[in-house]
Coordinates of C-alpha atoms in Angstrom, one line a residue:
M65 CA -0.2 0.0 -0.1
A66 CA 1.2 3.6 -0.6
N67 CA 2.7 5.6 2.0
K68 CA -0.7 7.2 3.5
A69 CA 1.2 10.0 4.9
L70 CA 2.2 11.0 1.3
F71 CA -0.9 10.4 -0.5
Q72 CA -3.6 11.5 2.1
S73 CA -7.0 12.4 0.0
A74 CA -7.1 15.9 -0.1
R75 CA -10.3 18.4 0.7
G76 CA -11.4 20.8 -1.5
K77 CA -10.3 22.2 -4.6
L78 CA -7.0 20.6 -6.2
L79 CA -4.2 23.6 -5.5
P80 CA -2.0 25.6 -8.1
A81 CA 1.4 24.9 -6.8
A82 CA 3.2 28.6 -5.8
S83 CA 4.9 29.6 -9.0
A84 CA 7.1 32.1 -7.2
I85 CA 9.4 33.1 -4.3
N86 CA 8.7 36.1 -2.0
S87 CA 11.5 38.1 -1.1
E88 CA 11.8 36.5 2.3
G89 CA 12.5 33.3 -0.1
A90 CA 9.3 31.7 0.9
L91 CA 6.6 30.3 -1.2
A92 CA 4.1 32.9 -3.5
Y93 CA 2.1 33.0 -6.2
A94 CA 3.5 35.9 -8.7
L95 CA 0.8 38.5 -9.8
E96 CA -0.2 38.5 -13.6
P97 CA 1.8 41.7 -15.0
K98 CA -1.9 43.5 -15.1
Q99 CA -2.1 43.1 -11.5
A100 CA 1.1 44.2 -10.6
L101 CA 1.5 47.1 -12.3
A102 CA -1.7 48.0 -10.7
Q103 CA -0.3 47.1 -7.0
Y104 CA 3.0 48.9 -7.7
A105 CA 0.8 52.2 -9.1
A106 CA -1.4 51.6 -5.7
T107 CA 1.6 51.6 -3.1
G108 CA 4.3 52.9 -4.8
T109 CA 6.3 55.8 -4.0
L110 CA 9.6 54.9 -5.7
S111 CA 11.4 55.5 -2.2
N112 CA 12.9 52.4 -0.3
T113 CA 11.0 50.3 1.4
F114 CA 11.4 47.1 3.7
Y115 CA 12.0 44.5 0.9
A116 CA 12.9 47.0 -2.0
N117 CA 14.8 50.0 -2.7
A118 CA 13.7 52.7 -4.9
A119 CA 15.6 51.8 -7.8
E120 CA 14.4 48.4 -7.9
Q121 CA 10.6 49.7 -8.0
L122 CA 11.7 51.8 -11.0
E123 CA 13.3 48.8 -12.3
T124 CA 10.0 46.6 -11.9
V125 CA 7.7 49.3 -12.6
L126 CA 9.3 49.7 -16.3
A127 CA 9.9 46.2 -16.8
L128 CA 6.3 45.8 -16.2
T129 CA 5.1 48.4 -18.9
A130 CA 7.5 47.3 -21.4
T131 CA 5.1 44.0 -21.4
L132 CA 1.2 46.1 -22.1
D133 CA -0.4 47.7 -23.8
A134 CA -0.7 51.0 -23.5
E135 CA -4.3 51.5 -23.3
F136 CA -4.1 49.7 -19.9
I137 CA -0.9 51.5 -18.7
A138 CA -3.0 55.1 -19.6
K139 CA -6.4 53.6 -17.2
T140 CA -4.0 52.7 -14.4
A141 CA -2.1 56.2 -14.3
I142 CA -5.4 57.7 -14.5
Y143 CA -7.0 55.0 -11.7
A144 CA -4.0 55.6 -9.7
R145 CA -4.3 59.6 -9.3
T146 CA -7.9 59.9 -9.5
K147 CA -9.3 56.9 -7.1
G148 CA -6.0 56.3 -5.2
S149 CA -4.4 59.5 -4.5
M150 CA -0.9 58.6 -6.0
K151 CA 1.7 60.7 -7.1
D152 CA 4.7 59.5 -8.4
V153 CA 4.0 56.2 -10.1
P154 CA 1.1 57.6 -12.4
A155 CA 3.8 60.4 -13.2
L156 CA 5.8 57.8 -14.2
L157 CA 3.5 56.1 -16.3
L158 CA 2.1 59.2 -18.1
A159 CA 6.0 59.7 -19.1
V160 CA 6.5 56.0 -20.3
L161 CA 2.8 57.1 -22.5
S162 CA 4.4 60.1 -24.0
S163 CA 6.8 57.5 -25.9
K164 CA 4.3 54.8 -26.0
N165 CA 1.2 56.2 -28.0
S166 CA 1.0 60.0 -28.4
E167 CA -2.9 60.0 -28.8
L168 CA -3.6 58.3 -25.2
F169 CA -1.0 60.4 -23.7
K170 CA -3.0 63.3 -24.6
A171 CA -5.9 62.1 -23.6
A172 CA -4.7 60.9 -20.0
F173 CA -2.2 63.9 -19.4
P174 CA -5.0 66.4 -17.8
K175 CA -6.5 63.4 -16.0
V176 CA -3.2 62.7 -14.4
I177 CA -1.8 66.3 -14.2
D178 CA -4.2 67.9 -11.8
N179 CA -1.7 70.2 -9.8
G180 CA 1.9 71.9 -9.6
R181 CA 3.1 69.2 -7.9
M182 CA 2.3 66.3 -10.4
L183 CA 3.1 68.6 -12.8
R184 CA 7.1 69.2 -11.5
N185 CA 7.2 64.8 -10.7
F186 CA 6.2 64.8 -14.8
V187 CA 8.8 67.1 -16.0
Q188 CA 11.5 65.7 -13.7
I189 CA 10.6 62.3 -14.5
M190 CA 11.2 63.4 -18.2
R191 CA 14.0 64.9 -18.1
S192 CA 16.0 62.0 -15.9
G193 CA 16.2 60.1 -19.8
V194 CA 14.5 56.4 -17.3
T195 CA 12.2 56.5 -20.2
G196 CA 13.8 56.9 -22.7
R197 CA 14.3 60.2 -23.9
K198 CA 16.2 63.3 -21.7
S199 CA 14.0 66.5 -22.9
L200 CA 10.4 66.7 -23.2
G201 CA 9.8 66.3 -26.8
S202 CA 6.8 68.8 -28.8
L203 CA 4.1 67.0 -27.6
P204 CA 4.8 66.9 -24.1
K205 CA 6.5 70.6 -24.0
R206 CA 2.7 71.4 -25.9
L207 CA 0.7 70.0 -23.2
V208 CA 3.0 71.4 -20.2
E209 CA 2.5 74.8 -22.0
A210 CA -1.5 74.4 -22.3
W211 CA -1.3 73.3 -18.5
L212 CA 0.6 76.2 -17.7
N213 CA -2.0 78.6 -19.7
T214 CA -5.1 77.3 -18.7
C215 CA -4.6 75.9 -15.0
A216 CA -6.4 78.7 -12.7
E217 CA -4.6 81.1 -11.8
P218 CA -4.3 79.6 -7.6
K219 CA -3.1 76.5 -9.3
L220 CA -0.5 78.3 -10.7
I221 CA 0.7 80.5 -7.7
D222 CA 0.4 77.5 -5.8
A223 CA 2.7 75.4 -8.2
A224 CA 5.6 78.7 -7.4
V225 CA 6.0 76.9 -4.4
G226 CA 8.3 73.8 -4.8
A227 CA 11.5 72.8 -6.6
D228 CA 14.0 70.0 -8.3
P229 CA 12.3 71.1 -10.8
S230 CA 10.8 74.4 -10.3
L231 CA 8.1 76.2 -11.4
R232 CA 10.5 78.8 -12.8
D233 CA 12.5 75.5 -14.1
I234 CA 9.7 74.8 -16.5
V235 CA 8.8 78.0 -17.9
R236 CA 13.1 78.1 -18.7
M237 CA 12.3 75.0 -20.7
V238 CA 8.9 75.5 -22.1
H239 CA 8.7 79.2 -23.0
P240 CA 5.1 79.5 -22.8
K241 CA 3.7 81.8 -25.3
P242 CA 0.8 83.6 -22.7
I243 CA -2.8 83.8 -23.9
D244 CA -3.2 86.9 -22.3
A245 CA -2.1 89.8 -20.5
V246 CA -2.4 87.9 -16.9
R247 CA -0.5 85.2 -18.2
E248 CA 2.2 87.1 -19.7
A249 CA 2.8 89.1 -16.3
M250 CA 2.8 85.8 -14.2
F251 CA 5.1 84.1 -16.4
A252 CA 7.1 87.3 -16.1
W253 CA 6.7 87.1 -12.0
V254 CA 7.9 83.0 -11.9
L255 CA 10.7 84.2 -13.9
N256 CA 11.6 87.2 -11.9
R257 CA 11.8 89.4 -14.7
P258 CA 9.6 92.8 -15.2
H259 CA 6.1 92.9 -15.5
A260 CA 2.8 94.9 -15.2
M261 CA 1.9 94.9 -11.8
E262 CA -1.7 95.7 -12.6
A263 CA -2.1 92.4 -14.8
L264 CA -1.1 89.9 -12.0
P265 CA -3.6 88.4 -10.0
E266 CA -5.0 90.4 -6.9
S267 CA -3.5 87.8 -4.5
L268 CA 0.6 88.7 -6.0
Q269 CA -0.2 92.2 -6.1
A270 CA -0.8 92.5 -2.7
L271 CA 1.8 90.1 -1.9
A272 CA 4.2 92.7 -3.5
R273 CA 2.8 95.3 -1.9
Y274 CA 3.0 93.6 1.7
R275 CA 6.0 92.9 1.7
F276 CA 6.6 96.8 1.8
D277 CA 3.8 98.0 4.1
R278 CA 2.9 95.6 6.6
S279 CA -0.3 97.4 7.8
G280 CA -2.6 95.7 5.5
A281 CA -3.9 92.1 5.5
V282 CA -1.5 89.5 4.7
P283 CA -2.0 88.4 1.2
N284 CA -3.8 84.8 0.6
V285 CA -0.6 83.2 -0.9
P286 CA 1.0 80.3 -0.3
F287 CA 2.8 80.5 3.2
Q288 CA 5.8 79.7 2.1
M289 CA 5.9 82.9 0.4
L290 CA 5.8 84.7 3.5
T291 CA 7.9 83.0 6.0
A292 CA 10.9 85.4 5.5
L293 CA 8.9 88.4 6.8
N294 CA 9.2 86.9 10.0
L295 CA 5.2 87.0 10.9
N296 CA 3.8 87.5 14.0
A297 CA 1.2 85.8 15.9
E298 CA -1.7 87.8 14.4
E299 CA -0.3 87.8 11.0
W300 CA -0.3 83.3 11.0
A301 CA -3.4 83.9 12.4
Q302 CA -4.6 85.2 8.8
V303 CA -2.3 82.7 7.3
A304 CA -4.3 80.1 9.3
R305 CA -7.5 81.9 8.5
S306 CA -7.4 82.0 4.8
A307 CA -5.0 78.8 4.2
G308 CA -6.2 75.1 2.6
W309 CA -7.7 72.4 4.6
Q310 CA -4.1 70.5 4.1
M311 CA -1.9 73.2 5.0
V312 CA -3.7 73.5 8.2
R313 CA -3.7 69.7 9.1
M314 CA 0.1 69.8 8.0
N315 CA 1.0 72.9 9.9
L316 CA -0.4 72.6 13.4
N317 CA 2.9 73.0 15.1
T318 CA 4.2 75.5 12.8
F319 CA 0.8 77.5 14.3
A320 CA 1.4 76.7 17.9
R321 CA 4.9 77.8 17.9
H322 CA 3.7 81.0 16.6
G323 CA 1.3 81.8 19.0
V324 CA -1.6 81.1 16.8
F325 CA -3.6 79.4 19.3
E326 CA -2.8 81.9 22.1
I327 CA -5.6 84.4 20.3
A328 CA -8.9 84.0 21.4
G329 CA -11.2 81.6 19.3
M330 CA -8.7 80.7 16.8
A331 CA -8.1 76.7 18.2
E332 CA -12.0 76.8 17.6
M333 CA -11.7 78.1 14.6
I334 CA -9.2 75.4 12.9
A335 CA -11.3 72.8 15.0
E336 CA -14.4 73.7 12.7
R337 CA -12.3 73.9 9.1
L338 CA -10.6 70.4 10.2
R339 CA -14.1 68.8 10.5
D340 CA -15.6 70.3 8.3
P341 CA -16.9 67.3 5.7
V342 CA -16.9 68.9 2.4
A343 CA -13.2 70.3 3.0
I344 CA -12.3 67.1 4.1
A345 CA -14.0 65.8 0.8
K346 CA -12.4 68.5 -1.3
A347 CA -8.8 67.5 0.1
R348 CA -8.8 63.9 -0.9
V349 CA -6.9 63.0 2.5
F350 CA -5.6 59.5 3.3
P351 CA -7.0 58.5 6.6
Y352 CA -3.5 58.0 7.8
Q353 CA -2.5 61.2 7.0
L354 CA -4.9 62.1 9.6
M355 CA -3.2 59.6 11.9
A356 CA 0.2 61.2 11.4
A357 CA -0.8 64.8 12.3
Y358 CA -2.7 63.3 15.7
F359 CA 0.1 61.4 16.5
A360 CA 2.3 64.5 15.4
A361 CA 0.4 67.1 17.3
G362 CA 2.4 68.6 20.0
A363 CA 1.6 69.5 23.7
Q364 CA 0.7 73.3 22.4
V365 CA -1.9 72.0 19.9
P366 CA -5.0 72.8 21.8
S367 CA -7.2 69.5 22.7
V368 CA -10.3 70.7 20.8
V369 CA -7.8 70.6 17.9
K370 CA -6.4 66.8 18.1
E371 CA -10.4 66.3 19.2
A372 CA -11.1 67.6 15.6
L373 CA -8.6 65.4 13.8
Q374 CA -10.1 62.5 15.4
D375 CA -13.5 63.8 13.9
A376 CA -12.3 64.1 10.7
M377 CA -11.0 60.7 10.4
E378 CA -14.7 59.6 11.5
I379 CA -16.1 61.5 8.7
A380 CA -13.0 60.4 6.3
L381 CA -13.8 56.5 6.7
E382 CA -17.5 57.3 6.0
R383 CA -17.2 55.1 3.0
V384 CA -16.8 52.4 5.4
E385 CA -19.9 50.6 4.9
A386 CA -20.8 47.4 7.1
Y387 CA -20.1 44.2 5.2
P388 CA -22.5 41.3 4.7
G389 CA -22.1 38.8 7.3
R390 CA -19.7 37.5 9.7
V391 CA -16.3 39.7 8.9
V392 CA -13.1 38.8 10.6
V393 CA -10.1 41.5 9.9
C394 CA -6.4 40.6 10.6
P395 CA -3.7 43.2 10.6
D396 CA -0.4 42.0 9.9
V397 CA 1.4 43.1 13.4
S398 CA 5.1 41.2 12.1
G399 CA 8.9 43.3 12.6
S400 CA 8.8 44.2 8.6
M401 CA 5.7 45.8 9.3
A402 CA 7.7 48.5 11.2
S403 CA 9.0 50.7 7.7
A404 CA 7.2 53.8 6.7
I405 CA 4.3 53.0 4.8
T406 CA 5.4 55.5 2.0
G407 CA 9.0 53.9 2.2
S408 CA 12.3 56.3 3.3
R409 CA 13.3 58.9 1.1
K410 CA 15.8 61.7 2.3
G411 CA 14.0 64.7 3.8
G412 CA 10.4 62.9 2.7
T413 CA 10.2 59.6 5.1
S414 CA 6.7 59.8 6.4
A415 CA 6.5 58.9 9.8
V416 CA 3.5 56.9 9.5
R417 CA 4.4 53.2 9.3
C418 CA 2.6 50.2 7.5
I419 CA 1.7 48.4 11.2
Q420 CA -0.4 51.5 11.7
V421 CA -2.2 51.8 8.4
A422 CA -3.0 48.3 9.0
A423 CA -4.6 49.0 12.3
L424 CA -6.1 51.8 10.9
V425 CA -7.6 49.4 8.2
T426 CA -8.7 47.2 11.0
A427 CA -10.3 49.8 13.3
A428 CA -12.4 51.3 10.6
I429 CA -13.8 47.5 9.7
V430 CA -14.8 47.1 13.3
R431 CA -16.9 50.6 13.1
A432 CA -18.5 49.6 10.4
N433 CA -19.2 46.0 11.3
R434 CA -19.3 46.0 15.4
N435 CA -19.3 42.5 15.7
A436 CA -15.9 42.0 13.6
L437 CA -13.7 39.6 15.1
V438 CA -9.9 41.1 15.3
L439 CA -7.2 38.1 14.8
P440 CA -3.5 40.4 14.7
F441 CA -1.2 38.0 13.5
A442 CA 3.2 38.0 13.2
E443 CA 4.3 34.6 13.4
K444 CA 0.9 33.4 15.0
V445 CA -2.2 35.2 16.4
K446 CA -1.7 38.1 19.2
E447 CA -4.1 38.2 22.0
I448 CA -6.6 41.5 21.6
E449 CA -9.2 42.9 22.7
I450 CA -11.1 45.7 20.8
N451 CA -13.9 47.8 22.1
A452 CA -16.0 48.9 18.6
R453 CA -17.4 51.9 20.6
D454 CA -14.3 53.3 20.8
S455 CA -12.5 56.0 18.4
V456 CA -11.0 54.4 15.0
M457 CA -7.8 56.3 16.9
T458 CA -7.8 54.6 19.5
N459 CA -8.2 51.0 18.4
A460 CA -5.7 51.5 15.4
A461 CA -3.2 53.1 18.6
K462 CA -3.9 50.0 20.6
L463 CA -3.4 47.7 17.8
A464 CA -0.3 49.4 16.8
A465 CA 1.1 48.6 19.7
L466 CA 1.1 44.7 19.2
G467 CA 4.7 44.9 16.3
G468 CA 7.2 42.8 16.5
G469 CA 8.1 39.1 15.2
G470 CA 7.9 37.3 11.8
T471 CA 5.1 36.4 9.4
S472 CA 2.9 34.0 9.0
C473 CA 0.1 35.0 6.8
S474 CA -1.5 31.7 7.1
A475 CA -1.9 32.2 11.0
P476 CA -5.5 33.6 11.7
L477 CA -7.0 31.2 8.9
K478 CA -5.1 28.5 11.2
R479 CA -6.8 30.3 13.9
L480 CA -10.1 30.2 12.5
I481 CA -10.1 26.3 11.9
E482 CA -9.0 25.2 15.2
V483 CA -12.1 27.0 17.0
E484 CA -14.5 26.2 14.3
E485 CA -15.5 30.0 13.8
R486 CA -17.5 30.9 11.1
A487 CA -17.3 34.0 8.9
D488 CA -18.4 35.3 5.1
L489 CA -15.5 37.1 5.1
V490 CA -11.9 37.4 5.9
V491 CA -10.0 40.5 5.3
L492 CA -5.8 40.3 5.9
V493 CA -4.1 43.3 5.9
S494 CA -0.3 42.8 5.6
D495 CA 3.1 43.3 3.3
N496 CA 2.5 40.0 2.3
E497 CA 6.1 38.6 2.9
S498 CA 5.0 35.1 4.5
W499 CA 7.5 33.0 5.3
V500 CA 7.1 31.4 9.1
D501 CA 4.8 29.3 7.3
N502 CA 7.0 28.4 4.3
R503 CA 6.2 25.2 2.5
K504 CA 9.1 23.1 0.7
T505 CA 6.4 22.4 -2.5
G506 CA 2.8 23.1 -3.4
P507 CA 0.3 25.3 -2.4
T508 CA 1.2 28.2 0.1
E509 CA 0.1 27.7 3.4
T510 CA -2.2 31.0 3.4
L511 CA -3.9 29.4 0.2
R512 CA -4.2 25.4 1.6
L513 CA -5.5 26.3 4.6
W514 CA -8.2 29.1 3.0
E515 CA -8.8 25.8 1.1
E516 CA -9.6 23.9 4.4
F517 CA -11.7 26.6 5.9
K518 CA -14.1 26.7 3.3
V519 CA -14.7 23.4 3.4
K520 CA -17.2 24.5 6.4
N521 CA -17.5 27.6 5.0
R522 CA -18.8 27.4 1.5
Q523 CA -19.5 31.3 0.6
A524 CA -16.8 32.7 2.0
K525 CA -14.5 34.9 0.6
L526 CA -11.0 36.3 1.4
V527 CA -9.6 39.7 0.9
C528 CA -5.7 40.1 0.8
I529 CA -5.0 43.9 0.8
D530 CA -1.2 44.7 0.6
L531 CA 0.3 47.7 1.6
Q532 CA 3.5 47.8 -0.4
P533 CA 5.0 47.9 -3.4
N534 CA 5.0 43.8 -4.9
R535 CA 4.8 41.2 -7.0
T536 CA 3.7 38.2 -5.7
T537 CA 0.9 37.3 -3.3
Q538 CA 0.0 34.5 -0.7
A539 CA -3.3 33.6 -2.3
L540 CA -3.7 33.4 -6.0
E541 CA -6.9 35.4 -7.0
R542 CA -10.0 33.0 -7.9
E543 CA -13.6 33.9 -7.5
D544 CA -13.1 33.8 -3.7
V545 CA -10.1 35.4 -3.6
L546 CA -9.6 39.4 -4.1
N547 CA -6.1 41.2 -4.1
V548 CA -6.1 44.6 -3.5
G549 CA -3.3 47.3 -2.7
G550 CA -3.4 50.5 -1.8
F551 CA -3.8 52.8 1.7
S552 CA -6.4 55.3 0.8
D553 CA -10.1 55.1 1.0
E554 CA -11.1 53.5 -2.3
V555 CA -10.0 50.3 -1.1
F556 CA -12.8 49.9 1.5
E557 CA -15.0 50.7 -1.8
V558 CA -13.4 47.3 -3.7
V559 CA -13.7 45.5 -0.8
Q560 CA -17.2 46.3 -0.6
Q561 CA -18.2 46.0 -3.7
F562 CA -16.1 42.2 -3.5
A563 CA -17.9 41.5 -0.3
S564 CA -21.7 42.3 -1.7
G565 CA -20.6 40.5 -5.1
T566 CA -21.3 43.5 -7.4
L567 CA -17.6 43.7 -8.0
N568 CA -16.6 42.8 -11.9
S569 CA -15.5 39.1 -11.8
E570 CA -11.9 40.5 -13.1
H571 CA -11.8 41.9 -9.8
G572 CA -9.4 45.2 -9.5
I573 CA -8.2 44.7 -12.6
G574 CA -12.0 45.2 -14.1
L575 CA -12.4 48.4 -12.1
I576 CA -9.2 49.6 -14.2
E577 CA -10.4 48.2 -17.4
G578 CA -13.5 50.6 -17.2
V579 CA -11.7 54.1 -16.8
A580 CA -12.2 56.3 -19.8
V581 CA -9.2 57.7 -20.8

């Protein structure tokens, strides 16, 4: 008789063998090229991550674009920018598209380049030569010129803040022909050349006057244009009153340092601004950015302002709906999750770690699904009690404090099987680099245990949310398994569609394919 230990009867479906090795040298499944590009577009910031440096990420994205058609590249760039609010990879994909298909490039340009930061990113990438050219070329130059001439005046003024390249560099490069007297004066102002002061927008005229006469109101311009003027507390308060929502969020400690909160009513005014639902939606804020602001706020920032950030978090996550049936959410709290969510970059490393974002996603799901079971994991499941009545910020902080250990993405599934827990939806939030549960051959342990779990939970669905740029997964995508990357609130919408059965049969790729170019 054959060896029973080797030839046991298989339960469930016959599972495909792993097709790749992940960054930890363990079994994994390779993402299809379209899936991989979507993953990098949703999570990649072209910075150094725990498992891949910036150069490796760039090389991977360029290699993927070489194998994919121009239309999918265009749609991915648009989706990642408009839905995922990403910056670097959409600009890179647009640069690739400029050499691949001029018509699609022309159609995608205004949808991806929607502000001065994106314009600078695009021009910087084009000039670097990484996509095959070191100059803009005639069509990109025309589109940049059109953007400079047609964007709203406040947006062009905002674009004047920033460098490498600066707006001045771009204007010098493109030599835009102004469409009217206002643009002619603005381009001359950017280049620091003589210009008709009366033709400039009122805010720039006010800035010029204010530099010589400080008796009037502080001009409504980016505050970076005012920092050399040594503003007093009242002047900083005027800046705070007129500033955009994102600028207020990012500069709470600056306002505190300059005495803004010591002025009667200012703390309450800023708090109301921060919790304004319309302003939050318009700002396209990442939930993790609110977390960053909350934890970075110093002792001098009043409690009413900190509480407003918690309110803003709740508002920003209103899109997170209750999922049908019994929900289990499993945040990865292993050691690699201590890395910065957007990678490390000199002068630009986020203070928010992957584990905090995983905790935030978990807390948001628990808020909408009060009976959800939470199973944090590293090499095994870690015990914790989460009160669904607590705020998202409180629960996220509690989960993030669990960090440390190896990674076993199958650990929560093993626990569910052991205790015979029933579930309709299981959500893993991880960097997906499982290795403690590695097997020598065959399927990954995650997929094997998922299939075992399905024996008694036939309608269950598995979602693997990957927070980092990756070309592999622990669970091969199929009808009951969704792999989705990203850390914007769009992820919650995708999970909702999948859980309710309304997501396209191609899952995330179907959403990208449905983008209009």
